[in-house]
Structure formats: structure tokens, C-alpha cells
Amino acid sequence: MQTGKYHPSKPNPAHQIYLNWLQKYITAQGVKDAELWKALQKALYPYRYPTLHFLLRVKNKLKRIGHKRLPGSLHRFLGTQLHRDKYIPPTGAVNFGSLRRVIPMNQNFGYDRGQPVDRYYIENFLTCYQDDIRGRILEVGDDNYTRRFGGDVRGKDFVQRITQSDVLHVTKGNPKATIIGDLASGDNIPSNSFDCFILTHTIQFIYDVRAALKTVYRILKPGGVALVTVPGISHIGDYQWSDYWCWSFTALSVQRLFEESFPTDNLQIETHGNVLVATAFLYGLATEELRQEELDYRDRNYQVTITIRAVKPHTP
């Protein structure tokens, strides 16, 4: 800077002397005005932290140059690297890559690529509440989760917590079924009989959901627990399932439906998923193709899987 000239933004000895005097003066006067102090600290910043101030000015200057001179594609690339999830590409600049297709990678929920995304949440949920899986258990279709989560490993011993395992199926012909019945009608399913009911991704196939949940309540023993999962954002599968898929749910619809049968205080309802997980699931990608932090990030606006722990009261 030339002698005798003053620059309003660059550090200047005379300006520093004035700011130091001003700070002492308003301190002596007992001035408490927050906005005044904030403005003063901002003005003193270049003198107290000259190196940081210089680097900040260089950064801002480079940013301005970059906006003006870098090719748009390079500018967008740098934006994604520097800001990651916070960077929003302008209209027309989104890189769809492998996702620019109208047919999913897999139409079997991702089973052919690995573990389906919704199963990640279902199995984490059952792991979290596996202490509830004890006594007499009912599961739909098979007893896979009953056997997988119904025991404790203590040292080298596997301690079974289950006294009886039942499998419910809606029609005859399933060799694993011990009870043939329809949850909506409740026929052939005994009341007050089960300590735990594992009901994963099933009630979307039942048109009369209200009747089914009344049956769930009725067949549990007092103090019994239903561990339930339902789909939120999901495709409806291939020919095997699409002809029977009636519903997808939200946390609100689940809350209101279950409250018609269970006390509100006896319900624990959680949502799982986010926009990335929802997109991956719809494309038929597998759990293994996502990072754990991506799977575990929860955004209630993108509910892929909803989990419900419902407890029947000990007294009516």
C-alpha cells in the first residue's frame, strides 16, 4: 500500500490503533450491545489473526476466479469433492451414471446381488429385541428368524430360550406350518397363547389390516410381544408377490392402526431409511453396495422400513 492511502478492507496500522482505542473505550463505558461487540470483533480479526485472514482472502479470491474461469464440469467436480452431500448440482448437471435406466438392476428386492436393503433393517430390529423371542413363538411362513434369534450364546454353549415354535400359514401345503389360518379372520389361531409373534413384512398382503391386528392382539399372552415390520417406500416385487401386495405404510398410518388394538404406551415405532437407501432399494441394489453410515442415517421423510414393537398389557 502506498504511503498516505487508506484501504477499507486491508489491514492498516492507523485503523488498528483506532479499533484498539474503541475497544478500551466501550469496555470502560460498560457497553453491552451485542451487535456492536460482534462488529468490533469482526473488524479486529485481520489484526489478531493476520495469517488466517490472508488465507481466507486467498480462498475467496480463488473461488471467484473459479466461478469465472473454470469449465463448468470441473467446477461441479470440485464442488462434489469439497462439499459432498451439501453440494447440489444445478439443473441439467446431475450425473445419473448407472442409474439412468428405467428398468431396475434386480427385480427380486436385491436378493440376487446380496442382502436386500430392507432385510438389513428387519434383522437389526430383531437383534435389538431378541430377548423378547422366548417362550412360545409364532412366525409366519417358516421358523427361520425364530431359530436364528431365539437363543443365547454363553461361552461355547447355545442356550435355547424357546419352549415351543409354531409356524402360521394361510393355506395347506407348507410342511413347516403347525397352524393353518388367516390373520384377518383369526380362525384356528388360539387366544392368549404366544409369548412372541414375529411378523415381518407380512401385513401388506392382508387387505383387512385392522382385523389382522386385532387377531395379533388376541393371540398374544398378557405381556406378550409382537415384533412387526412393514414396508414404506418399496417396489411390490415380481409375479410372486405383486398380485397380493395391498399396502405400503408410513409411521403415522402404523401408529393409528396399532393404537386401535394396543395401548399407545405399549408401542415402539421407528422408521429406517433415507433418500439414498430408498433409491438403492428401488433399483434392486443390495446392502453390500452401501456404506453402513449410509444405511444407518435416518430421514423420516424417506421411510423404507417401519418397525413396531407392540406389547399386550398384563391386565386388560
GROMACS .gro file of C-alpha atoms in nm:
model
  316
    1MET     CA    1   0.000   0.000   0.000
    2GLN     CA    2   0.128   0.346  -0.084
    3THR     CA    3   0.202   0.592   0.197
    4GLY     CA    4  -0.088   0.818   0.281
    5LYS     CA    5  -0.358   0.599   0.127
    6TYR     CA    6  -0.613   0.400   0.323
    7HIS     CA    7  -0.775   0.076   0.202
    8PRO     CA    8  -1.111  -0.002   0.366
    9SER     CA    9  -1.068  -0.382   0.371
   10LYS     CA   10  -0.694  -0.446   0.402
   11PRO     CA   11  -0.517  -0.414   0.742
   12ASN     CA   12  -0.391  -0.064   0.820
   13PRO     CA   13  -0.185   0.048   1.125
   14ALA     CA   14  -0.394   0.360   1.184
   15HIS     CA   15  -0.713   0.156   1.164
   16GLN     CA   16  -0.574  -0.093   1.417
   17ILE     CA   17  -0.486   0.188   1.662
   18TYR     CA   18  -0.839   0.323   1.631
   19LEU     CA   19  -1.003  -0.019   1.688
   20ASN     CA   20  -0.789  -0.090   1.995
   21TRP     CA   21  -0.883   0.252   2.139
   22LEU     CA   22  -1.251   0.186   2.062
   23GLN     CA   23  -1.241  -0.150   2.239
   24LYS     CA   24  -1.090   0.007   2.553
   25TYR     CA   25  -1.340   0.292   2.541
   26ILE     CA   26  -1.659   0.082   2.516
   27THR     CA   27  -1.521  -0.156   2.779
   28ALA     CA   28  -1.467   0.136   3.018
   29GLN     CA   29  -1.816   0.266   2.941
   30GLY     CA   30  -1.970  -0.074   3.015
   31VAL     CA   31  -2.135  -0.103   2.674
   32LYS     CA   32  -2.322  -0.436   2.644
   33ASP     CA   33  -2.465  -0.405   2.293
   34ALA     CA   34  -2.411  -0.749   2.134
   35GLU     CA   35  -2.426  -0.625   1.776
   36LEU     CA   36  -2.163  -0.356   1.845
   37TRP     CA   37  -1.926  -0.607   2.005
   38LYS     CA   38  -1.981  -0.852   1.719
   39ALA     CA   39  -1.895  -0.583   1.462
   40LEU     CA   40  -1.586  -0.479   1.659
   41GLN     CA   41  -1.454  -0.836   1.687
   42LYS     CA   42  -1.506  -0.882   1.314
   43ALA     CA   43  -1.310  -0.563   1.241
   44LEU     CA   44  -1.025  -0.670   1.475
   45TYR     CA   45  -0.998  -1.019   1.323
   46PRO     CA   46  -0.743  -0.927   1.048
   47TYR     CA   47  -0.508  -0.774   1.309
   48ARG     CA   48  -0.534  -1.055   1.563
   49TYR     CA   49  -0.515  -1.339   1.310
   50PRO     CA   50  -0.332  -1.196   1.007
   51THR     CA   51  -0.234  -1.535   0.862
   52LEU     CA   52  -0.586  -1.677   0.881
   53HIS     CA   53  -0.724  -1.354   0.738
   54PHE     CA   54  -0.482  -1.375   0.446
   55LEU     CA   55  -0.571  -1.738   0.375
   56LEU     CA   56  -0.942  -1.658   0.387
   57ARG     CA   57  -0.894  -1.374   0.136
   58VAL     CA   58  -0.697  -1.605  -0.093
   59LYS     CA   59  -0.966  -1.872  -0.068
   60ASN     CA   60  -1.243  -1.626  -0.154
   61LYS     CA   61  -1.042  -1.485  -0.444
   62LEU     CA   62  -0.977  -1.832  -0.584
   63LYS     CA   63  -1.345  -1.911  -0.551
   64ARG     CA   64  -1.436  -1.603  -0.753
   65ILE     CA   65  -1.178  -1.689  -1.018
   66GLY     CA   66  -1.304  -2.045  -1.028
   67HIS     CA   67  -1.661  -1.935  -1.088
   68LYS     CA   68  -1.548  -1.717  -1.378
   69ARG     CA   69  -1.278  -1.925  -1.547
   70LEU     CA   70  -1.308  -2.297  -1.463
   71PRO     CA   71  -1.506  -2.514  -1.705
   72GLY     CA   72  -1.850  -2.597  -1.568
   73SER     CA   73  -1.775  -2.970  -1.549
   74LEU     CA   74  -1.455  -2.913  -1.346
   75HIS     CA   75  -1.630  -2.664  -1.118
   76ARG     CA   76  -1.904  -2.918  -1.045
   77PHE     CA   77  -1.648  -3.192  -0.979
   78LEU     CA   78  -1.463  -2.973  -0.729
   79GLY     CA   79  -1.795  -2.888  -0.566
   80THR     CA   80  -1.877  -3.254  -0.511
   81GLN     CA   81  -1.532  -3.323  -0.367
   82LEU     CA   82  -1.530  -3.024  -0.131
   83HIS     CA   83  -1.891  -3.023  -0.015
   84ARG     CA   84  -2.004  -3.384  -0.062
   85ASP     CA   85  -2.370  -3.420   0.040
   86LYS     CA   86  -2.416  -3.043   0.074
   87TYR     CA   87  -2.333  -2.983  -0.291
   88ILE     CA   88  -2.641  -2.957  -0.513
   89PRO     CA   89  -2.564  -2.965  -0.885
   90PRO     CA   90  -2.760  -2.721  -1.099
   91THR     CA   91  -3.047  -2.835  -1.319
   92GLY     CA   92  -2.918  -3.044  -1.607
   93ALA     CA   93  -2.585  -3.121  -1.439
   94VAL     CA   94  -2.682  -3.428  -1.232
   95ASN     CA   95  -2.468  -3.730  -1.319
   96PHE     CA   96  -2.704  -4.028  -1.318
   97GLY     CA   97  -2.432  -4.273  -1.418
   98SER     CA   98  -2.551  -4.635  -1.385
   99LEU     CA   99  -2.889  -4.519  -1.254
  100ARG     CA  100  -3.001  -4.367  -1.586
  101ARG     CA  101  -3.225  -4.660  -1.669
  102VAL     CA  102  -3.597  -4.734  -1.646
  103ILE     CA  103  -3.551  -5.099  -1.550
  104PRO     CA  104  -3.404  -5.181  -1.206
  105MET     CA  105  -3.080  -5.371  -1.160
  106ASN     CA  106  -3.272  -5.650  -0.994
  107GLN     CA  107  -3.645  -5.717  -0.963
  108ASN     CA  108  -3.620  -5.957  -0.671
  109PHE     CA  109  -3.560  -5.697  -0.397
  110GLY     CA  110  -3.183  -5.731  -0.447
  111TYR     CA  111  -3.161  -6.096  -0.337
  112ASP     CA  112  -2.959  -6.185  -0.647
  113ARG     CA  113  -2.695  -5.924  -0.555
  114GLY     CA  114  -2.670  -5.986  -0.181
  115GLN     CA  115  -2.879  -5.898   0.124
  116PRO     CA  116  -3.189  -5.692   0.039
  117VAL     CA  117  -3.176  -5.347   0.194
  118ASP     CA  118  -3.498  -5.392   0.391
  119ARG     CA  119  -3.361  -5.713   0.546
  120TYR     CA  120  -3.077  -5.511   0.695
  121TYR     CA  121  -3.331  -5.314   0.899
  122ILE     CA  122  -3.551  -5.615   0.977
  123GLU     CA  123  -3.264  -5.822   1.112
  124ASN     CA  124  -3.113  -5.534   1.309
  125PHE     CA  125  -3.456  -5.482   1.465
  126LEU     CA  126  -3.482  -5.849   1.566
  127THR     CA  127  -3.128  -5.840   1.702
  128CYS     CA  128  -3.216  -5.536   1.913
  129TYR     CA  129  -3.519  -5.711   2.065
  130GLN     CA  130  -3.408  -6.073   2.058
  131ASP     CA  131  -3.459  -6.103   2.434
  132ASP     CA  132  -3.833  -6.084   2.354
  133ILE     CA  133  -3.802  -6.403   2.145
  134ARG     CA  134  -3.860  -6.655   2.421
  135GLY     CA  135  -4.126  -6.899   2.540
  136ARG     CA  136  -4.384  -6.998   2.279
  137ILE     CA  137  -4.315  -6.827   1.946
  138LEU     CA  138  -4.529  -6.781   1.637
  139GLU     CA  139  -4.380  -6.690   1.299
  140VAL     CA  140  -4.538  -6.671   0.953
  141GLY     CA  141  -4.430  -6.899   0.668
  142ASP     CA  142  -4.128  -7.058   0.835
  143ASP     CA  143  -3.930  -7.050   1.160
  144ASN     CA  144  -3.604  -6.908   1.026
  145TYR     CA  145  -3.597  -6.599   1.246
  146THR     CA  146  -3.723  -6.795   1.547
  147ARG     CA  147  -3.426  -7.029   1.522
  148ARG     CA  148  -3.179  -6.754   1.436
  149PHE     CA  149  -3.268  -6.509   1.711
  150GLY     CA  150  -3.424  -6.737   1.972
  151GLY     CA  151  -3.115  -6.841   2.163
  152ASP     CA  152  -2.819  -6.707   2.361
  153VAL     CA  153  -2.454  -6.792   2.312
  154ARG     CA  154  -2.290  -6.832   2.653
  155GLY     CA  155  -1.928  -6.929   2.623
  156LYS     CA  156  -1.931  -7.235   2.398
  157ASP     CA  157  -2.293  -7.323   2.478
  158PHE     CA  158  -2.605  -7.224   2.285
  159VAL     CA  159  -2.891  -7.174   2.531
  160GLN     CA  160  -3.234  -7.201   2.376
  161ARG     CA  161  -3.492  -6.956   2.510
  162ILE     CA  162  -3.782  -7.111   2.319
  163THR     CA  163  -4.020  -7.367   2.467
  164GLN     CA  164  -4.237  -7.410   2.156
  165SER     CA  165  -4.211  -7.286   1.798
  166ASP     CA  166  -4.519  -7.256   1.576
  167VAL     CA  167  -4.544  -7.157   1.211
  168LEU     CA  168  -4.857  -6.997   1.071
  169HIS     CA  169  -4.951  -7.036   0.705
  170VAL     CA  170  -5.266  -6.923   0.530
  171THR     CA  171  -5.312  -7.237   0.318
  172LYS     CA  172  -5.232  -7.606   0.345
  173GLY     CA  173  -4.924  -7.745   0.178
  174ASN     CA  174  -4.646  -7.582   0.379
  175PRO     CA  175  -4.463  -7.868   0.555
  176LYS     CA  176  -4.333  -7.630   0.823
  177ALA     CA  177  -4.677  -7.499   0.917
  178THR     CA  178  -4.818  -7.605   1.252
  179ILE     CA  179  -5.121  -7.375   1.230
  180ILE     CA  180  -5.329  -7.313   0.916
  181GLY     CA  181  -5.515  -6.987   0.945
  182ASP     CA  182  -5.576  -6.635   0.821
  183LEU     CA  183  -5.480  -6.344   1.045
  184ALA     CA  184  -5.773  -6.140   0.916
  185SER     CA  185  -6.031  -6.396   1.028
  186GLY     CA  186  -5.823  -6.543   1.308
  187ASP     CA  187  -5.961  -6.892   1.252
  188ASN     CA  188  -5.769  -7.179   1.413
  189ILE     CA  189  -5.530  -6.945   1.597
  190PRO     CA  190  -5.570  -6.986   1.975
  191SER     CA  191  -5.618  -6.684   2.202
  192ASN     CA  192  -5.372  -6.578   2.476
  193SER     CA  193  -5.119  -6.837   2.359
  194PHE     CA  194  -4.796  -6.678   2.236
  195ASP     CA  195  -4.516  -6.504   2.422
  196CYS     CA  196  -4.382  -6.358   2.099
  197PHE     CA  197  -4.512  -6.317   1.745
  198ILE     CA  198  -4.250  -6.249   1.476
  199LEU     CA  199  -4.443  -6.078   1.196
  200THR     CA  200  -4.202  -5.941   0.938
  201HIS     CA  201  -4.323  -5.779   0.614
  202THR     CA  202  -4.650  -5.970   0.609
  203ILE     CA  203  -4.944  -5.741   0.678
  204GLN     CA  204  -4.901  -5.558   0.346
  205PHE     CA  205  -5.052  -5.871   0.189
  206ILE     CA  206  -5.363  -5.858   0.409
  207TYR     CA  207  -5.642  -5.635   0.285
  208ASP     CA  208  -5.821  -5.614   0.622
  209VAL     CA  209  -5.526  -5.488   0.826
  210ARG     CA  210  -5.744  -5.379   1.118
  211ALA     CA  211  -5.887  -5.728   1.162
  212ALA     CA  212  -5.539  -5.880   1.138
  213LEU     CA  213  -5.403  -5.654   1.413
  214LYS     CA  214  -5.696  -5.740   1.638
  215THR     CA  215  -5.601  -6.105   1.590
  216VAL     CA  216  -5.238  -6.028   1.673
  217TYR     CA  217  -5.351  -5.871   2.000
  218ARG     CA  218  -5.591  -6.156   2.082
  219ILE     CA  219  -5.345  -6.441   2.033
  220LEU     CA  220  -5.065  -6.290   2.242
  221LYS     CA  221  -5.041  -6.387   2.607
  222PRO     CA  222  -5.074  -6.100   2.855
  223GLY     CA  223  -4.730  -5.940   2.848
  224GLY     CA  224  -4.660  -6.100   2.509
  225VAL     CA  225  -4.473  -5.908   2.238
  226ALA     CA  226  -4.535  -5.868   1.866
  227LEU     CA  227  -4.223  -5.780   1.666
  228VAL     CA  228  -4.360  -5.639   1.343
  229THR     CA  229  -4.204  -5.484   1.033
  230VAL     CA  230  -4.383  -5.325   0.738
  231PRO     CA  231  -4.271  -5.169   0.408
  232GLY     CA  232  -4.276  -4.798   0.343
  233ILE     CA  233  -4.103  -4.699   0.019
  234SER     CA  234  -4.078  -5.020  -0.181
  235HIS     CA  235  -4.145  -5.183  -0.512
  236ILE     CA  236  -4.400  -5.463  -0.493
  237GLY     CA  237  -4.190  -5.749  -0.619
  238ASP     CA  238  -4.230  -5.979  -0.914
  239TYR     CA  239  -4.522  -6.203  -1.006
  240GLN     CA  240  -4.483  -6.400  -0.682
  241TRP     CA  241  -4.587  -6.105  -0.464
  242SER     CA  242  -4.731  -5.828  -0.680
  243ASP     CA  243  -5.074  -5.993  -0.713
  244TYR     CA  244  -5.114  -5.993  -0.333
  245TRP     CA  245  -4.945  -5.668  -0.227
  246CYS     CA  246  -5.219  -5.439  -0.091
  247TRP     CA  247  -5.044  -5.173   0.115
  248SER     CA  248  -4.739  -4.966   0.189
  249PHE     CA  249  -4.726  -4.777   0.519
  250THR     CA  250  -4.600  -4.467   0.697
  251ALA     CA  251  -4.516  -4.423   1.064
  252LEU     CA  252  -4.840  -4.227   1.105
  253SER     CA  253  -5.063  -4.491   0.947
  254VAL     CA  254  -4.892  -4.763   1.152
  255GLN     CA  255  -4.931  -4.563   1.473
  256ARG     CA  256  -5.303  -4.513   1.418
  257LEU     CA  257  -5.369  -4.872   1.311
  258PHE     CA  258  -5.188  -5.027   1.607
  259GLU     CA  259  -5.346  -4.784   1.854
  260GLU     CA  260  -5.684  -4.935   1.764
  261SER     CA  261  -5.571  -5.259   1.932
  262PHE     CA  262  -5.273  -5.178   2.157
  263PRO     CA  263  -5.228  -4.904   2.420
  264THR     CA  264  -5.015  -4.617   2.290
  265ASP     CA  265  -4.764  -4.653   2.573
  266ASN     CA  266  -4.705  -5.015   2.470
  267LEU     CA  267  -4.589  -4.926   2.119
  268GLN     CA  268  -4.236  -4.853   1.999
  269ILE     CA  269  -4.240  -4.742   1.636
  270GLU     CA  270  -3.929  -4.646   1.440
  271THR     CA  271  -3.857  -4.557   1.078
  272HIS     CA  272  -3.548  -4.653   0.881
  273GLY     CA  273  -3.406  -4.523   0.554
  274ASN     CA  274  -3.316  -4.211   0.361
  275VAL     CA  275  -3.325  -4.092   0.001
  276LEU     CA  276  -3.010  -4.286  -0.096
  277VAL     CA  277  -3.130  -4.609   0.064
  278ALA     CA  278  -3.475  -4.570  -0.092
  279THR     CA  279  -3.320  -4.518  -0.436
  280ALA     CA  280  -3.087  -4.817  -0.396
  281PHE     CA  281  -3.374  -5.038  -0.279
  282LEU     CA  282  -3.599  -4.938  -0.568
  283TYR     CA  283  -3.319  -5.017  -0.812
  284GLY     CA  284  -3.275  -5.360  -0.655
  285LEU     CA  285  -2.931  -5.294  -0.512
  286ALA     CA  286  -2.809  -5.485  -0.208
  287THR     CA  287  -2.695  -5.392   0.141
  288GLU     CA  288  -2.334  -5.473   0.048
  289GLU     CA  289  -2.337  -5.191  -0.210
  290LEU     CA  290  -2.397  -4.922   0.054
  291ARG     CA  291  -2.182  -4.799   0.341
  292GLN     CA  292  -2.300  -4.862   0.695
  293GLU     CA  293  -2.324  -4.489   0.771
  294GLU     CA  294  -2.547  -4.452   0.464
  295LEU     CA  295  -2.771  -4.736   0.580
  296ASP     CA  296  -2.792  -4.607   0.937
  297TYR     CA  297  -2.872  -4.244   0.853
  298ARG     CA  298  -3.241  -4.184   0.922
  299ASP     CA  299  -3.461  -3.937   0.739
  300ARG     CA  300  -3.828  -3.968   0.837
  301ASN     CA  301  -3.926  -3.821   0.500
  302TYR     CA  302  -3.797  -4.138   0.332
  303GLN     CA  303  -3.937  -4.431   0.530
  304VAL     CA  304  -3.815  -4.752   0.369
  305THR     CA  305  -3.889  -4.986   0.659
  306ILE     CA  306  -4.101  -4.928   0.968
  307THR     CA  307  -4.050  -5.141   1.278
  308ILE     CA  308  -4.303  -5.190   1.556
  309ARG     CA  309  -4.267  -5.349   1.898
  310ALA     CA  310  -4.616  -5.394   2.042
  311VAL     CA  311  -4.675  -5.534   2.392
  312LYS     CA  312  -5.005  -5.673   2.514
  313PRO     CA  313  -5.081  -5.542   2.865
  314HIS     CA  314  -5.074  -5.785   3.158
  315THR     CA  315  -5.421  -5.664   3.253
  316PRO     CA  316  -5.699  -5.564   3.010
   0.00000   0.00000   0.00000
